[in-house]
Amino acid sequence: MNVQSKSRQMLILIPTYNERENIAALIGELAGAVPEAEILVLDDGSPDGTADVVEELEAERPRVRVLRREGVRGLGRAYLDGFRLSLADGFDVTVCMDADFSHDPEVVPQLVKCLQDGADAVVGSRYISGGRILNWPLNRLLLSRGAAVYTRLVTGLPVRDPTGGFNVYSRRALEMLPLDRIDSDGYAFQIEIKYTLWKLGCRIDEVPIVFTERREGRSKLHRGIVGEAIGLVWRLRRGVRR
Ligand SMILES: Nc1nc2c(ncn2[C@@H]2O[C@H](COP(=O)(O)OP(=O)(O)OP(=O)(O)O)[C@@H](O)[C@H]2O)c(=O)[nH]1
Ligand SMILES: [Mg+2]
């Protein structure tokens, strides 16, 4: 990726797997909401050609890039590559968000403002006052809420929405993370990053968000993601890392 000559303020990382129907519209909305941001799509060889869509956009949008990942697929692995690139390219602020419009592009400036007010990491939170989830079936609500409460009980992590994927990290926070030692994915990845930062003494603030069901495309949630998260919280509690 060549972002050498550009401003180094803010990088938005968007992991994608089969998000062809969402990605162009999301990038368009982000360009309106945060025009100064660079956008890096982290694609895992989506069979639907998501990366090709982004590549076509690159011609007209110089702040947009796609990283075509190879090898083992995974949300966590994609984010770790994104974190490394963000550090290497000197960005001060790294925003993480889903491609499916569950995370509102208009809220990015608010999350970033909170970081600039002194937090090391900011979590877009569904589970603090003012936060909400729209259009999720009861089983998804219970699973997500249950995971949040369970994580807190087992690990002590004082974050109300530990599995959330709409997060902002300062350069300092990313520099502190032992990126080579983190290898979880899905919900577990979100928990592991927040837990590690908390243990390192970082200030993690939460800002309420309204989370909506994905606009288009299919969920990649599967039972293995939940099992992995359950295993991880107990490992964190015992202080064991792989
Ligand atoms: N690079 C990469 N991205 C992924 C992978 N799995 C999921 N994603 C992306 O990660 C984000 C979150 O995945 P979702 O499928 O929306 O998971 P979710 O939000 O828990 O579930 P739903 O909202 O119900 O669909 C989306 O932008 C996905 O495209 C993967 O293996 N690799
Ligand atoms: Mg989603």
PDB file of N, CA and C in Angstrom, residues 14-49:
ATOM      1  N   ILE A  14     -11.624  -1.479   7.334  1.00  0.00           N
ATOM      2  CA  ILE A  14     -12.898  -2.194   7.133  1.00  0.00           C
ATOM      3  C   ILE A  14     -12.599  -3.618   6.653  1.00  0.00           C
ATOM      4  N   PRO A  15     -12.752  -4.614   7.534  1.00  0.00           N
ATOM      5  CA  PRO A  15     -12.554  -5.998   7.089  1.00  0.00           C
ATOM      6  C   PRO A  15     -13.756  -6.434   6.254  1.00  0.00           C
ATOM      7  N   THR A  16     -13.492  -7.160   5.177  1.00  0.00           N
ATOM      8  CA  THR A  16     -14.618  -7.589   4.341  1.00  0.00           C
ATOM      9  C   THR A  16     -14.501  -9.049   3.936  1.00  0.00           C
ATOM     10  N   TYR A  17     -15.633  -9.706   3.930  1.00  0.00           N
ATOM     11  CA  TYR A  17     -15.765 -11.012   3.292  1.00  0.00           C
ATOM     12  C   TYR A  17     -17.153 -11.035   2.662  1.00  0.00           C
ATOM     13  N   ASN A  18     -17.173 -10.992   1.356  1.00  0.00           N
ATOM     14  CA  ASN A  18     -18.440 -10.949   0.596  1.00  0.00           C
ATOM     15  C   ASN A  18     -19.321  -9.765   0.999  1.00  0.00           C
ATOM     16  N   GLU A  19     -18.813  -8.576   0.803  1.00  0.00           N
ATOM     17  CA  GLU A  19     -19.559  -7.352   1.115  1.00  0.00           C
ATOM     18  C   GLU A  19     -19.743  -6.493  -0.136  1.00  0.00           C
ATOM     19  N   ARG A  20     -19.775  -7.131  -1.290  1.00  0.00           N
ATOM     20  CA  ARG A  20     -19.915  -6.409  -2.551  1.00  0.00           C
ATOM     21  C   ARG A  20     -21.121  -5.458  -2.547  1.00  0.00           C
ATOM     22  N   GLU A  21     -22.206  -5.904  -1.935  1.00  0.00           N
ATOM     23  CA  GLU A  21     -23.431  -5.096  -1.977  1.00  0.00           C
ATOM     24  C   GLU A  21     -23.374  -3.876  -1.054  1.00  0.00           C
ATOM     25  N   ASN A  22     -22.433  -3.879  -0.115  1.00  0.00           N
ATOM     26  CA  ASN A  22     -22.379  -2.780   0.865  1.00  0.00           C
ATOM     27  C   ASN A  22     -21.214  -1.824   0.652  1.00  0.00           C
ATOM     28  N   ILE A  23     -20.084  -2.347   0.171  1.00  0.00           N
ATOM     29  CA  ILE A  23     -18.825  -1.613   0.342  1.00  0.00           C
ATOM     30  C   ILE A  23     -18.767  -0.264  -0.383  1.00  0.00           C
ATOM     31  N   ALA A  24     -19.277  -0.204  -1.609  1.00  0.00           N
ATOM     32  CA  ALA A  24     -19.180   1.071  -2.338  1.00  0.00           C
ATOM     33  C   ALA A  24     -20.034   2.142  -1.658  1.00  0.00           C
ATOM     34  N   ALA A  25     -21.231   1.757  -1.240  1.00  0.00           N
ATOM     35  CA  ALA A  25     -22.113   2.719  -0.572  1.00  0.00           C
ATOM     36  C   ALA A  25     -21.502   3.178   0.755  1.00  0.00           C
ATOM     37  N   LEU A  26     -20.900   2.230   1.486  1.00  0.00           N
ATOM     38  CA  LEU A  26     -20.291   2.602   2.773  1.00  0.00           C
ATOM     39  C   LEU A  26     -19.143   3.596   2.561  1.00  0.00           C
ATOM     40  N   ILE A  27     -18.306   3.303   1.587  1.00  0.00           N
ATOM     41  CA  ILE A  27     -17.178   4.209   1.321  1.00  0.00           C
ATOM     42  C   ILE A  27     -17.697   5.597   0.935  1.00  0.00           C
ATOM     43  N   GLY A  28     -18.759   5.624   0.153  1.00  0.00           N
ATOM     44  CA  GLY A  28     -19.365   6.911  -0.225  1.00  0.00           C
ATOM     45  C   GLY A  28     -19.833   7.682   1.006  1.00  0.00           C
ATOM     46  N   GLU A  29     -20.492   6.993   1.917  1.00  0.00           N
ATOM     47  CA  GLU A  29     -20.992   7.676   3.127  1.00  0.00           C
ATOM     48  C   GLU A  29     -19.842   8.111   4.036  1.00  0.00           C
ATOM     49  N   LEU A  30     -18.806   7.281   4.112  1.00  0.00           N
ATOM     50  CA  LEU A  30     -17.652   7.663   4.950  1.00  0.00           C
ATOM     51  C   LEU A  30     -16.956   8.899   4.376  1.00  0.00           C
ATOM     52  N   ALA A  31     -16.866   8.946   3.065  1.00  0.00           N
ATOM     53  CA  ALA A  31     -16.214  10.107   2.441  1.00  0.00           C
ATOM     54  C   ALA A  31     -16.971  11.388   2.776  1.00  0.00           C
ATOM     55  N   GLY A  32     -18.288  11.282   2.931  1.00  0.00           N
ATOM     56  CA  GLY A  32     -19.083  12.453   3.328  1.00  0.00           C
ATOM     57  C   GLY A  32     -18.916  12.769   4.807  1.00  0.00           C
ATOM     58  N   ALA A  33     -18.888  11.737   5.645  1.00  0.00           N
ATOM     59  CA  ALA A  33     -18.872  11.950   7.100  1.00  0.00           C
ATOM     60  C   ALA A  33     -17.480  12.324   7.617  1.00  0.00           C
ATOM     61  N   VAL A  34     -16.444  11.708   7.044  1.00  0.00           N
ATOM     62  CA  VAL A  34     -15.063  11.980   7.478  1.00  0.00           C
ATOM     63  C   VAL A  34     -14.158  12.130   6.247  1.00  0.00           C
ATOM     64  N   PRO A  35     -14.295  13.259   5.553  1.00  0.00           N
ATOM     65  CA  PRO A  35     -13.572  13.411   4.278  1.00  0.00           C
ATOM     66  C   PRO A  35     -12.059  13.350   4.421  1.00  0.00           C
ATOM     67  N   GLU A  36     -11.542  13.660   5.601  1.00  0.00           N
ATOM     68  CA  GLU A  36     -10.086  13.688   5.776  1.00  0.00           C
ATOM     69  C   GLU A  36      -9.495  12.287   5.975  1.00  0.00           C
ATOM     70  N   ALA A  37     -10.350  11.293   6.211  1.00  0.00           N
ATOM     71  CA  ALA A  37      -9.848   9.947   6.560  1.00  0.00           C
ATOM     72  C   ALA A  37      -9.362   9.180   5.342  1.00  0.00           C
ATOM     73  N   GLU A  38      -8.358   8.335   5.569  1.00  0.00           N
ATOM     74  CA  GLU A  38      -7.957   7.345   4.578  1.00  0.00           C
ATOM     75  C   GLU A  38      -8.753   6.074   4.895  1.00  0.00           C
ATOM     76  N   ILE A  39      -9.067   5.301   3.898  1.00  0.00           N
ATOM     77  CA  ILE A  39      -9.847   4.073   4.102  1.00  0.00           C
ATOM     78  C   ILE A  39      -9.060   2.884   3.555  1.00  0.00           C
ATOM     79  N   LEU A  40      -8.895   1.864   4.391  1.00  0.00           N
ATOM     80  CA  LEU A  40      -8.220   0.649   3.946  1.00  0.00           C
ATOM     81  C   LEU A  40      -9.159  -0.540   4.150  1.00  0.00           C
ATOM     82  N   VAL A  41      -9.576  -1.134   3.046  1.00  0.00           N
ATOM     83  CA  VAL A  41     -10.442  -2.310   3.104  1.00  0.00           C
ATOM     84  C   VAL A  41      -9.549  -3.549   3.187  1.00  0.00           C
ATOM     85  N   LEU A  42      -9.835  -4.412   4.170  1.00  0.00           N
ATOM     86  CA  LEU A  42      -9.020  -5.610   4.402  1.00  0.00           C
ATOM     87  C   LEU A  42      -9.809  -6.812   3.909  1.00  0.00           C
ATOM     88  N   ASP A  43      -9.569  -7.203   2.668  1.00  0.00           N
ATOM     89  CA  ASP A  43     -10.404  -8.239   2.068  1.00  0.00           C
ATOM     90  C   ASP A  43      -9.698  -9.590   2.040  1.00  0.00           C
ATOM     91  N   ASP A  44     -10.477 -10.619   2.371  1.00  0.00           N
ATOM     92  CA  ASP A  44      -9.918 -11.969   2.439  1.00  0.00           C
ATOM     93  C   ASP A  44     -10.293 -12.792   1.221  1.00  0.00           C
ATOM     94  N   GLY A  45     -10.024 -12.262   0.054  1.00  0.00           N
ATOM     95  CA  GLY A  45     -10.310 -13.022  -1.164  1.00  0.00           C
ATOM     96  C   GLY A  45     -11.790 -13.302  -1.346  1.00  0.00           C
ATOM     97  N   SER A  46     -12.642 -12.335  -1.039  1.00  0.00           N
ATOM     98  CA  SER A  46     -14.093 -12.544  -1.155  1.00  0.00           C
ATOM     99  C   SER A  46     -14.467 -13.092  -2.528  1.00  0.00           C
ATOM    100  N   PRO A  47     -15.128 -14.244  -2.573  1.00  0.00           N
ATOM    101  CA  PRO A  47     -15.530 -14.802  -3.869  1.00  0.00           C
ATOM    102  C   PRO A  47     -16.469 -13.877  -4.650  1.00  0.00           C
ATOM    103  N   ASP A  48     -17.174 -12.986  -3.981  1.00  0.00           N
ATOM    104  CA  ASP A  48     -18.112 -12.106  -4.696  1.00  0.00           C
ATOM    105  C   ASP A  48     -17.420 -10.894  -5.329  1.00  0.00           C
ATOM    106  N   GLY A  49     -16.095 -10.815  -5.204  1.00  0.00           N
ATOM    107  CA  GLY A  49     -15.371  -9.737  -5.875  1.00  0.00           C
ATOM    108  C   GLY A  49     -15.401  -8.393  -5.153  1.00  0.00           C
TER     109      GLY A  49
END
